[in-house]
GROMACS .gro file of C-alpha atoms in nm:
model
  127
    1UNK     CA    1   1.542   8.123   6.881
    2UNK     CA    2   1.477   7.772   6.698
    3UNK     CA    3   1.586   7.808   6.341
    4UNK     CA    4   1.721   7.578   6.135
    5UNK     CA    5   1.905   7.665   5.825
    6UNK     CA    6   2.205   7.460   5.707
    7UNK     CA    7   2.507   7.540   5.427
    8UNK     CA    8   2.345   7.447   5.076
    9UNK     CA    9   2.052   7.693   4.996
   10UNK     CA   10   2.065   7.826   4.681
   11UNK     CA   11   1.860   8.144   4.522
   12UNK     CA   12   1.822   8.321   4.193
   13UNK     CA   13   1.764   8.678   4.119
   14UNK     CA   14   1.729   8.866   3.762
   15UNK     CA   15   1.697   9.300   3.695
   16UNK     CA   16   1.728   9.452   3.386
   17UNK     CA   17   1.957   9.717   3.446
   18UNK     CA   18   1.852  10.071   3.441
   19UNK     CA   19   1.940  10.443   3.458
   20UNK     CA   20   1.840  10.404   3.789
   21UNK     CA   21   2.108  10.166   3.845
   22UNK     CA   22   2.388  10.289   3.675
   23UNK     CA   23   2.756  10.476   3.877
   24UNK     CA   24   2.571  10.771   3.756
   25UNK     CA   25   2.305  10.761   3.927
   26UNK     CA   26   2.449  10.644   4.249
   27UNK     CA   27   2.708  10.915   4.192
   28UNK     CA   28   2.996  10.630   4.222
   29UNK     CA   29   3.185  10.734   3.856
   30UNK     CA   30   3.118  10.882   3.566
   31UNK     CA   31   3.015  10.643   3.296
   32UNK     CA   32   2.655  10.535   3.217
   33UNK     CA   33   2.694  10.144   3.275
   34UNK     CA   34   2.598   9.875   3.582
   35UNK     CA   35   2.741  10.047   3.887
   36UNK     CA   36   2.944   9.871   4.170
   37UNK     CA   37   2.719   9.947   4.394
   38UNK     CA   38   2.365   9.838   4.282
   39UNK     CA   39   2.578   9.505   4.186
   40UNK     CA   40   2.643   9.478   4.538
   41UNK     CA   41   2.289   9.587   4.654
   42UNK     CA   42   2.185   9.259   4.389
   43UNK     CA   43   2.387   9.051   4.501
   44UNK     CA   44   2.319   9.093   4.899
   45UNK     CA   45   1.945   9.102   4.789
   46UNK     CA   46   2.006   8.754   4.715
   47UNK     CA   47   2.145   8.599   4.969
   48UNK     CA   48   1.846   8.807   5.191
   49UNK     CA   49   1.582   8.620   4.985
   50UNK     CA   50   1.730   8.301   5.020
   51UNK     CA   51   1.695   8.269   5.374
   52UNK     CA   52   1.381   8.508   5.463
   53UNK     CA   53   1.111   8.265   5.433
   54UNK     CA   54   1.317   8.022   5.669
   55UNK     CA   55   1.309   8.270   5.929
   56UNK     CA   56   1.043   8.283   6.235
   57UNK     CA   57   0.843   8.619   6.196
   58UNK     CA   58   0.960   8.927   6.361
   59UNK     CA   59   1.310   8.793   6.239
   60UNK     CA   60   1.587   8.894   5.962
   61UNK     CA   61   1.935   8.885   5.896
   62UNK     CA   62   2.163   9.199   5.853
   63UNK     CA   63   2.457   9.239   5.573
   64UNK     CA   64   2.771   9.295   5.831
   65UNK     CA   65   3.035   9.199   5.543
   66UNK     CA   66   3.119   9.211   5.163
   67UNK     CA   67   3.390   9.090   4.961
   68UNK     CA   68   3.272   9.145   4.575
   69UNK     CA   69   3.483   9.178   4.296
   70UNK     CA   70   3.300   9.375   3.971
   71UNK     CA   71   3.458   9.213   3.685
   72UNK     CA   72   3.364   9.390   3.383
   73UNK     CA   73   3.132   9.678   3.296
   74UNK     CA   74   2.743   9.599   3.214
   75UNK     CA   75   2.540   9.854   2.960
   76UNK     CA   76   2.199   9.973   3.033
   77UNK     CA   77   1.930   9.764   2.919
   78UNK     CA   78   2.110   9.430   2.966
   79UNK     CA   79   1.971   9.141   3.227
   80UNK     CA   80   2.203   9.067   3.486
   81UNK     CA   81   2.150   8.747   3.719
   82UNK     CA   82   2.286   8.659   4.019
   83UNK     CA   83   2.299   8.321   4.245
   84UNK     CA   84   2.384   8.263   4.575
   85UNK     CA   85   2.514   8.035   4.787
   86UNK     CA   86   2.472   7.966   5.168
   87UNK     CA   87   2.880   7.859   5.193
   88UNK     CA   88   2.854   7.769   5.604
   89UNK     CA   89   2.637   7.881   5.922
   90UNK     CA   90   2.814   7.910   6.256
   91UNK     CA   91   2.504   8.006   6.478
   92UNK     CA   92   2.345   8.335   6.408
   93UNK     CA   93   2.597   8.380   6.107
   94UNK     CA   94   2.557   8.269   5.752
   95UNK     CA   95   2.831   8.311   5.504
   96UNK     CA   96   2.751   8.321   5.138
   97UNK     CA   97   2.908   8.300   4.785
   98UNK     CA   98   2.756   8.491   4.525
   99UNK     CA   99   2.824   8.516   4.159
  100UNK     CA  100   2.687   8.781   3.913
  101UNK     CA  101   2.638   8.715   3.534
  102UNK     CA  102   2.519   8.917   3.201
  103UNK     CA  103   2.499   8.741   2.843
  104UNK     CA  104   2.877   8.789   2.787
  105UNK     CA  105   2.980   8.600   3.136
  106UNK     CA  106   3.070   8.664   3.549
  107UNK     CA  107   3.049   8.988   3.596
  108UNK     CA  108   3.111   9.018   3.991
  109UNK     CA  109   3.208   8.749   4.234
  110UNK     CA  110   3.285   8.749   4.649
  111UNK     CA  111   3.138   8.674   4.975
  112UNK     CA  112   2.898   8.826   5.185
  113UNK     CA  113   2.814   8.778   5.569
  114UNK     CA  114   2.510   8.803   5.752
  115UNK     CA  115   2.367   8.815   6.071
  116UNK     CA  116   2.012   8.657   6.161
  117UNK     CA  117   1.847   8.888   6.426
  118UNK     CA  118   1.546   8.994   6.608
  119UNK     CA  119   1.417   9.294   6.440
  120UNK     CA  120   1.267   9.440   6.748
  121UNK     CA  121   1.565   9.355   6.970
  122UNK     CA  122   1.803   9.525   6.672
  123UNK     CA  123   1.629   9.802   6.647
  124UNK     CA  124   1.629   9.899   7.005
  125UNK     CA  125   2.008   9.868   7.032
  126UNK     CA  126   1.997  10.170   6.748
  127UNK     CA  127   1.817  10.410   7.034
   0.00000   0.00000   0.00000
């Protein structure tokens, strides 16, 4: 495997949130805002794009770790944006930083790990 990526990429998402992301729909509380968990799913989405099209074919990376802290509450209809941050790689591991913002300010910070692997390889180990 001959892949160089190196500390210092950067990447931009943006969603409108919808019902379809709110802690009612993912069944994670009880109030019709952003949930914790599509926040997350944003923010590791990410730090997935950022790397992807560095990668040989027939190879990805795997989330194996998150730190995220959800700041404040989101409402429907309101564009969230997140950035991340390649922090360090140590061989097949890449660490990032990712932030999470509305139009009022952070919303979510943390740190998220992943693993580069071969997809075929991977998916034989789940047999």
């Amino acid at each position: 495997m001959d892949i160089n990526i190196a500390p210092g990429i950067k990447h931009h998402e943006e969603i409108i949130v919808t019902e379809a992301h709110s802690a009612l729909s993912f069944g994670s509380g009880s109030v019709n805002v952003f949930a914790t968990p599509a926040m997350i799913a944003f923010l590791e989405k990410a730090a997935y794009e950022s790397v992807q099209p560095l990668l040989p074919d027939g190879y990805t990376t795997v989330g194996t770790e998150v730190n995220i802290k959800h700041l404040k509450a989101t409402a429907i209809g309101k564009i969230i944006r997140s950035d991340s941050y390649l922090r360090s790689v140590e061989g097949r591991k890449l660490l990032f930083e990712l932030h999470a913002w509305d139009d009022k300010g952070m919303i979510g910070i943390g740190t998220h790990t992943r693993i580069i692997v071969e997809v075929l390889k991977f998916m034989e180990t789940l047999k």
